[in-house]
PDB file of C-alpha atoms in Angstrom:
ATOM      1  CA  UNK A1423      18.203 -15.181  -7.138  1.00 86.00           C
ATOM      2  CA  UNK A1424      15.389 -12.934  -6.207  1.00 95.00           C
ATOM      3  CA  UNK A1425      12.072 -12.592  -7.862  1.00 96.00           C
ATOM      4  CA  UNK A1426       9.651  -9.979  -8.307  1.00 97.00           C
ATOM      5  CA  UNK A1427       6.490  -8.612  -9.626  1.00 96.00           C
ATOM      6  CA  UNK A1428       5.859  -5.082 -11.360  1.00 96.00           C
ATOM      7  CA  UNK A1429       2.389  -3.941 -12.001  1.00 95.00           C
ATOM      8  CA  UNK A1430       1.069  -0.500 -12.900  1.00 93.00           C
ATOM      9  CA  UNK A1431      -2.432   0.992 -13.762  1.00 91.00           C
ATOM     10  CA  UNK A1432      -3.111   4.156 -14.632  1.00 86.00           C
ATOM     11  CA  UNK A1433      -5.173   6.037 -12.068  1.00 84.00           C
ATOM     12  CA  UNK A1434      -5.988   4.950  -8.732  1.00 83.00           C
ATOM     13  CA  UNK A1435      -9.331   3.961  -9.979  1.00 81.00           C
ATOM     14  CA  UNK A1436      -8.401   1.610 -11.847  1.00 85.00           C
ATOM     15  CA  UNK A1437      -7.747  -1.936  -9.891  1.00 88.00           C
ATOM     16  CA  UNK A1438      -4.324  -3.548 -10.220  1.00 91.00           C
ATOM     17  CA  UNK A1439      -5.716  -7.353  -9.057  1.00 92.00           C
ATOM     18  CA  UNK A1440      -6.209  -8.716 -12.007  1.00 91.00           C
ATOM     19  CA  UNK A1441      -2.049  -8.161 -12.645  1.00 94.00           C
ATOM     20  CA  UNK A1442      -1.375  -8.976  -8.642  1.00 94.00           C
ATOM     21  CA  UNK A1443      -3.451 -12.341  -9.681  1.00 94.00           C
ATOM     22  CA  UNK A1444      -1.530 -13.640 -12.244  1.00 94.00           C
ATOM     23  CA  UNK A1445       2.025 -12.615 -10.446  1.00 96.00           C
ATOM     24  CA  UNK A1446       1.013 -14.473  -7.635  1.00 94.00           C
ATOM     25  CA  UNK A1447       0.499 -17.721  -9.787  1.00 95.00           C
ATOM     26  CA  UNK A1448       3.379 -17.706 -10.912  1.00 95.00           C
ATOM     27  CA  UNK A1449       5.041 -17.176  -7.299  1.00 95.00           C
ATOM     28  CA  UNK A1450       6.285 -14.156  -6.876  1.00 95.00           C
ATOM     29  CA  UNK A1451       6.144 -12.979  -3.324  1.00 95.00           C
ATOM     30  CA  UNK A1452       3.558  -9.988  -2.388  1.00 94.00           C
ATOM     31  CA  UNK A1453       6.188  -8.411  -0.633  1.00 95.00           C
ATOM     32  CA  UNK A1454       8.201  -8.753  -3.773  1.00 96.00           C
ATOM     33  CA  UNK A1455       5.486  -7.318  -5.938  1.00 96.00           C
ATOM     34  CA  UNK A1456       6.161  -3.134  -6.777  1.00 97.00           C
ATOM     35  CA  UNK A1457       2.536  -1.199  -8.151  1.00 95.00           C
ATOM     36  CA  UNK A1458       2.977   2.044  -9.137  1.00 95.00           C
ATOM     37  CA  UNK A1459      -0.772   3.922  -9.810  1.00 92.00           C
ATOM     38  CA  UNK A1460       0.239   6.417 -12.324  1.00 90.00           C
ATOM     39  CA  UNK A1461       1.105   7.028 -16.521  1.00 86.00           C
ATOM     40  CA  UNK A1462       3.274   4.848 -18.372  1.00 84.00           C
ATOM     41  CA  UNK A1463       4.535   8.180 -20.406  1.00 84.00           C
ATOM     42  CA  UNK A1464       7.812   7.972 -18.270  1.00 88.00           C
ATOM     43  CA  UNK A1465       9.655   6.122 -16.127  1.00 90.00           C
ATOM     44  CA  UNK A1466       9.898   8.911 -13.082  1.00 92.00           C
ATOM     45  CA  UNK A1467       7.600   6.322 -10.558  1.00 93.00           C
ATOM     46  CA  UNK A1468       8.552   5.827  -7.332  1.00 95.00           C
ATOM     47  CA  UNK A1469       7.700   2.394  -6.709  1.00 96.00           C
ATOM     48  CA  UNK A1470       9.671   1.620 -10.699  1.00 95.00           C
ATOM     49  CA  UNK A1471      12.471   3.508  -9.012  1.00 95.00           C
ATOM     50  CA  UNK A1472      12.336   1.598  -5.636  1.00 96.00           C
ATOM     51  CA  UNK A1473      12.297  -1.846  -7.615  1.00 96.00           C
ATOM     52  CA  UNK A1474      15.254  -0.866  -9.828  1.00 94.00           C
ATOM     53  CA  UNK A1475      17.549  -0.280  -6.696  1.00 95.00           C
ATOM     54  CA  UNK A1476      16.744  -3.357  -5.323  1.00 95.00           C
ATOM     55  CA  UNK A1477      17.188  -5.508  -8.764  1.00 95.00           C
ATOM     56  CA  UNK A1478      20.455  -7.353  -8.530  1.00 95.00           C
ATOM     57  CA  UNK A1479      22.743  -9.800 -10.987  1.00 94.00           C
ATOM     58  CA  UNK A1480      20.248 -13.130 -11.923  1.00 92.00           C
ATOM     59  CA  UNK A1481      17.217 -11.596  -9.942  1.00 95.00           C
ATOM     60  CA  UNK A1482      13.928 -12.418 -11.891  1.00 95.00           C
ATOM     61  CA  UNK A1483      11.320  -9.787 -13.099  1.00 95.00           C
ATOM     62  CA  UNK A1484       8.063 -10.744 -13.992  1.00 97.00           C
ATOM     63  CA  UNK A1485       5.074  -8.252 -15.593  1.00 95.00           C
ATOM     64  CA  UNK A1486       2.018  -8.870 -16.816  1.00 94.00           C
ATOM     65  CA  UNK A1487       2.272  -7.173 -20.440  1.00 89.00           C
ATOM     66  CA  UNK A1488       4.913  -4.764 -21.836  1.00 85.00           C
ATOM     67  CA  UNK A1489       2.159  -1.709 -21.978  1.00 85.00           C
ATOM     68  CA  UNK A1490       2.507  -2.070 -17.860  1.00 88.00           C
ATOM     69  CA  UNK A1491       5.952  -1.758 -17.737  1.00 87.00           C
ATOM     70  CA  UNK A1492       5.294   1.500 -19.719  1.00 84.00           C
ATOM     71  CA  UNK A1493       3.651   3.123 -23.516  1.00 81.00           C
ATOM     72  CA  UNK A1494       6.605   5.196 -24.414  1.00 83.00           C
ATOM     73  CA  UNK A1495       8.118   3.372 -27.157  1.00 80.00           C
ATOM     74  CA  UNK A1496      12.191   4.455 -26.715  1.00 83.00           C
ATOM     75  CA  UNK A1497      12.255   4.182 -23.210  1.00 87.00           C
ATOM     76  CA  UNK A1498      10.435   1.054 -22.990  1.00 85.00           C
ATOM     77  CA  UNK A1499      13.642   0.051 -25.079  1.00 83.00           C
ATOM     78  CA  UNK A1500      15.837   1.815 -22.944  1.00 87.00           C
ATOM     79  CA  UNK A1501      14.642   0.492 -19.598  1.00 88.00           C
ATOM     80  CA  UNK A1502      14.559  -3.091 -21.120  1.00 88.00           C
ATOM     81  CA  UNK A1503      18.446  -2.700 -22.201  1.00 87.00           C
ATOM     82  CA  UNK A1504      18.790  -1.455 -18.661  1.00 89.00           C
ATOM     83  CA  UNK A1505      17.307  -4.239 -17.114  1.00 90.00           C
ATOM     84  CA  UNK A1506      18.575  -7.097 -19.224  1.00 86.00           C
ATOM     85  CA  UNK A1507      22.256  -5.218 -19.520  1.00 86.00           C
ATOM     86  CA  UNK A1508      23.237  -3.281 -16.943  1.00 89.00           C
ATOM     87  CA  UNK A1509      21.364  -5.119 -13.794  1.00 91.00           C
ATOM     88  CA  UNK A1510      21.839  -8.209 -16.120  1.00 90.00           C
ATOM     89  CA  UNK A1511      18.565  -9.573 -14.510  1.00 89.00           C
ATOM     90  CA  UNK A1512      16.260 -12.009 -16.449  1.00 90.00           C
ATOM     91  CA  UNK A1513      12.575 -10.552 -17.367  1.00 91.00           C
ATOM     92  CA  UNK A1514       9.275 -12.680 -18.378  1.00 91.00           C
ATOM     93  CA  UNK A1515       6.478 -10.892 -20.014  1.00 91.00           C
ATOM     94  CA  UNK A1516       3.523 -13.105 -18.665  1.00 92.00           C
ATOM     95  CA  UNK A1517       1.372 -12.244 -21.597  1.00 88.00           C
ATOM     96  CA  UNK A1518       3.863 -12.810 -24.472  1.00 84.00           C
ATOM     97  CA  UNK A1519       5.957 -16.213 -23.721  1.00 81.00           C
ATOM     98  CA  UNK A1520       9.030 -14.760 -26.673  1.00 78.00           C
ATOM     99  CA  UNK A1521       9.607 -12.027 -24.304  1.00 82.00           C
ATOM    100  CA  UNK A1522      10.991 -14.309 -21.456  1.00 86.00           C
ATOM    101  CA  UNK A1523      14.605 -13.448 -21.630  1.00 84.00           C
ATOM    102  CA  UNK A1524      15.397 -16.923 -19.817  1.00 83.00           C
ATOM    103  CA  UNK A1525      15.048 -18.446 -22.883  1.00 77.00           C
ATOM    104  CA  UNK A1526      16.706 -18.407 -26.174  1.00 65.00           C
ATOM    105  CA  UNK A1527      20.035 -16.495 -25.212  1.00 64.00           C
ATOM    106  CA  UNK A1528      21.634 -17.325 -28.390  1.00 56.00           C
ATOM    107  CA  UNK A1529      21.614 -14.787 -31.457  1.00 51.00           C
ATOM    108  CA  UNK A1530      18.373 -15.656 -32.923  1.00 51.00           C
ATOM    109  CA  UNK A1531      16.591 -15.927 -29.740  1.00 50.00           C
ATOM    110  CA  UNK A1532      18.026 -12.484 -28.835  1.00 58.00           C
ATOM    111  CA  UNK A1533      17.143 -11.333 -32.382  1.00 53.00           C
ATOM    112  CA  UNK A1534      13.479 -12.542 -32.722  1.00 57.00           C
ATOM    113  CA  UNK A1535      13.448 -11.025 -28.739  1.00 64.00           C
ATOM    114  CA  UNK A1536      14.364  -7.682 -29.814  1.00 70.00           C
ATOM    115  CA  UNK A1537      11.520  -7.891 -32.699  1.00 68.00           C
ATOM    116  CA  UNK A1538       8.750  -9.149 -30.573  1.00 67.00           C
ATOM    117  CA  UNK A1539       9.785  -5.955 -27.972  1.00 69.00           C
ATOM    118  CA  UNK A1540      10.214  -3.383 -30.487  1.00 73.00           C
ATOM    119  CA  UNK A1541       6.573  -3.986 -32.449  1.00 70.00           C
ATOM    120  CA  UNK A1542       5.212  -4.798 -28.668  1.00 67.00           C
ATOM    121  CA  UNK A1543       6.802  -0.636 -27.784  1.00 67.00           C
ATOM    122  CA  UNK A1544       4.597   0.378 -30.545  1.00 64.00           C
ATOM    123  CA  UNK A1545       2.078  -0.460 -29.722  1.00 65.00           C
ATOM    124  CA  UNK A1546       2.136   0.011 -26.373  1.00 63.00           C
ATOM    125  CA  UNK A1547       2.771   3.828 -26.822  1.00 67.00           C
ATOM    126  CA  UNK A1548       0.397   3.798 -29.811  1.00 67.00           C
ATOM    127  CA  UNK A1549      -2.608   3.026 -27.586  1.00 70.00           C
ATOM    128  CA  UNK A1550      -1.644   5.466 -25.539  1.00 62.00           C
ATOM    129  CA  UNK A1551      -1.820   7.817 -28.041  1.00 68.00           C
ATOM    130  CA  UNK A1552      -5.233   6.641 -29.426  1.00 68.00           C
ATOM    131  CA  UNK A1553      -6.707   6.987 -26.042  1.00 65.00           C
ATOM    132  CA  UNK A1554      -5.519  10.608 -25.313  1.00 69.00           C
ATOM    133  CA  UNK A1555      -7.038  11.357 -28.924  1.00 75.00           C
ATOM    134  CA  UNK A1556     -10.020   9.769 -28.184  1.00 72.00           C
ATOM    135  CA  UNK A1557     -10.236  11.379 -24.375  1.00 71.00           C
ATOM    136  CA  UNK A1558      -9.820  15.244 -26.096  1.00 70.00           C
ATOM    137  CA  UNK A1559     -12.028  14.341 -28.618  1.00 67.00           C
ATOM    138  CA  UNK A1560     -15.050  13.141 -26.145  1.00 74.00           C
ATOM    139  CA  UNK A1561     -14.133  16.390 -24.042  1.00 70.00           C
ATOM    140  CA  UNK A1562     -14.427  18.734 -26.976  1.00 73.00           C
ATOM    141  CA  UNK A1563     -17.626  16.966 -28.131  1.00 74.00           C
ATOM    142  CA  UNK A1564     -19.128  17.507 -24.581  1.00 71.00           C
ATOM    143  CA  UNK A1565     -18.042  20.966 -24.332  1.00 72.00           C
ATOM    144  CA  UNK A1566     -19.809  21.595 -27.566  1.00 75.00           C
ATOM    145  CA  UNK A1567     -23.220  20.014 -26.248  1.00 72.00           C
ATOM    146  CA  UNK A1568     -22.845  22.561 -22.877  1.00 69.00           C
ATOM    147  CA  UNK A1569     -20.949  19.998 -20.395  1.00 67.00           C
ATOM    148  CA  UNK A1570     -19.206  21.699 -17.938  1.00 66.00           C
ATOM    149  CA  UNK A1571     -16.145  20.154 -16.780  1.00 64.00           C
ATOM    150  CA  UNK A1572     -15.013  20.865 -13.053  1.00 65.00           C
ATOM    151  CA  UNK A1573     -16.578  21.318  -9.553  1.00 67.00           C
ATOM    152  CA  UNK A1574     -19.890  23.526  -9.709  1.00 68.00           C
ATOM    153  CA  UNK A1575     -19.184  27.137  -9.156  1.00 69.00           C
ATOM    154  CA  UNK A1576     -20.440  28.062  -5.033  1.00 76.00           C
ATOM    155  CA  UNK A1577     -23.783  29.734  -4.954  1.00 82.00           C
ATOM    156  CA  UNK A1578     -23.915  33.402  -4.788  1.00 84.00           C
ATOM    157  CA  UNK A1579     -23.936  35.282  -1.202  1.00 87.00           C
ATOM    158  CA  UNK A1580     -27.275  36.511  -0.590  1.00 86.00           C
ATOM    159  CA  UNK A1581     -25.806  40.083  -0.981  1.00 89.00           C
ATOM    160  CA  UNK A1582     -24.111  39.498  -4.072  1.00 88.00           C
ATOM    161  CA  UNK A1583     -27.303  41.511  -5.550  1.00 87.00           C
ATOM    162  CA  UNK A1584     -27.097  44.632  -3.573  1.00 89.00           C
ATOM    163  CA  UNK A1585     -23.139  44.435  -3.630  1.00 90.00           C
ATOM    164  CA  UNK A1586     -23.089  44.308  -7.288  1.00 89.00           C
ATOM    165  CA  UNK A1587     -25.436  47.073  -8.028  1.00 89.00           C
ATOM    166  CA  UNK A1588     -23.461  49.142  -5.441  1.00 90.00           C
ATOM    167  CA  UNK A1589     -20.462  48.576  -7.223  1.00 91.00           C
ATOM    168  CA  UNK A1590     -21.995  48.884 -10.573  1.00 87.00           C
ATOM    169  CA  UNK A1591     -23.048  52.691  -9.640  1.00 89.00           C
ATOM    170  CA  UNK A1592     -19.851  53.564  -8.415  1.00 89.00           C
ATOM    171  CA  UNK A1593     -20.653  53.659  -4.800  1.00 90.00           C
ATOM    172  CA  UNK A1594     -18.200  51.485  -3.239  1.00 91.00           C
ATOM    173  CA  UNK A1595     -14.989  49.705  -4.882  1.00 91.00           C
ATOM    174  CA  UNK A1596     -14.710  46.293  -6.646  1.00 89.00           C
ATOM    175  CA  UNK A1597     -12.193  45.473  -3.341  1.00 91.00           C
ATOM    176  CA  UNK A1598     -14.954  46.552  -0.633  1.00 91.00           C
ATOM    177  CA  UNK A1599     -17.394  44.735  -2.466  1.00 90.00           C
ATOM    178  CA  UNK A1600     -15.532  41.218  -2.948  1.00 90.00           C
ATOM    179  CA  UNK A1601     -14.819  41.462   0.350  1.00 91.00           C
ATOM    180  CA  UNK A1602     -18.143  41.941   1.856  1.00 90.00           C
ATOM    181  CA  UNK A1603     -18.825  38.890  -0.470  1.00 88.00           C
ATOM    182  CA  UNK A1604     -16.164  36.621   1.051  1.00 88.00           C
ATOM    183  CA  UNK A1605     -14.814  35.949  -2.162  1.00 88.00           C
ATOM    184  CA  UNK A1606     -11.123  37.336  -3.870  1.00 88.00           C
ATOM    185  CA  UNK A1607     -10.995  40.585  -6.147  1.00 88.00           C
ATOM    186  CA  UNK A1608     -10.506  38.553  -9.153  1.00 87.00           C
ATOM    187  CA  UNK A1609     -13.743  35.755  -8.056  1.00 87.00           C
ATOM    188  CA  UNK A1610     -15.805  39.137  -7.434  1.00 89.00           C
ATOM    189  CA  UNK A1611     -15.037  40.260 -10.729  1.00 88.00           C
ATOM    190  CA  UNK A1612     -15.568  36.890 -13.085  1.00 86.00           C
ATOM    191  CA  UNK A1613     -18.849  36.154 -11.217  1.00 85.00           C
ATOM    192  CA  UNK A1614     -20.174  40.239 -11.512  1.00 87.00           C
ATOM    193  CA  UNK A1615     -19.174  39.430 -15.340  1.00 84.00           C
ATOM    194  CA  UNK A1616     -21.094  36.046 -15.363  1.00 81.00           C
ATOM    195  CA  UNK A1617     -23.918  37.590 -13.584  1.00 80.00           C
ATOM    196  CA  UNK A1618     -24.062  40.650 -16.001  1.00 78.00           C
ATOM    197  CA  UNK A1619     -24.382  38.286 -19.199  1.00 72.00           C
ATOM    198  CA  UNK A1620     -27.124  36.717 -17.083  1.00 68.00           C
ATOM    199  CA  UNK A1621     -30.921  36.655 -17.712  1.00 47.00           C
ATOM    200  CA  UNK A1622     -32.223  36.078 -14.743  1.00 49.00           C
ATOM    201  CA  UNK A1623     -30.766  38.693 -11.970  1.00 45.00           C
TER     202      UNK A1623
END
């Protein structure tokens, strides 16, 4: 019997020790221990897919909380049935001790198992849901009070002035005049626009 960790955060900001921590306490290997940095909408990770090749008859899985195995609520019940079925491994869920599949084999172990997972789904994919509300509604709110999301637009050649006016009265094309700018047709054009609603040029 093998044994091994999964963790996963979100973004590669966030920091995956606090998961790697309580893994390692209960002995899994680091070697043994798969992170993936990315969403728990799907299962398509590479280190989730590298783990699951590797998982074998009576191996051991432990993760921290269901929500980092993933927040999609039918294929967090589809992986599990994968898991526990087809690899026939054994998985603990460090955070709730009903979801340790060691335990409780009989029917109403496997019955009050199945509960515990399916409300634990849920919510796992209901949070995720709440947060991507709650991220497009802060976005929309900062829009509305003149944020601008995105890197800073480059400062204008020092030409750009002449250039413009040049192309403004028709005395050389929008093409000769991006490209005396350094920038692409389409750039010359949505800054010229930018600049025209502009009050100070």
């Amino acid at each position: 019997m093998n044994v091994y960790g999964y963790a996963r955060v979100s973004t590669k900001e966030q920091n995956e020790d606090r998961q790697l921590i309580a893994l390692g306490e209960v002995g899994v290997l680091e070697k043994n221990i798969f992170v993936d940095k990315q969403s728990g909408k799907d299962f398509n990770r590479p280190q989730y897919k590298k783990l699951l090749r590797k998982l074998k008859k009576d191996d051991l899985l432990y993760i921290k909380s269901i929500d980092r195995l993933g927040r999609n609520y039918d294929e967090i019940l589809e992986q599990w049935r994968i898991l526990t079925k087809e690899k026939r491994i054994d998985i603990v869920v460090l955070d709730m001790p009903l979801l340790d599949t060691r335990r409780g084999k009989d029917l109403m172990g496997t019955f009050l198992s199945d509960i515990v997972l399916q409300v634990l789904s849920f919510v796992a994919e209901n949070e995720r849901t709440t947060i991507r509300q709650r991220q497009a509604e802060g976005i929309a709110a900062a829009k509305a009070k003149g944020v601008r999301f995105g890197r800073p637009p480059k400062p204008l050649p020092d030409n750009f002035h002449s250039l413009y006016q040049q192309w403004k009265n028709g005395k050389i094309t929008g093409t000769a005049a991006a490209k005396r700018c350094g920038m692409a047709l389409s750039t010359f054009r949505y800054r010229a626009e930018i600049y025209e609603k502009s009050k100070f040029w």
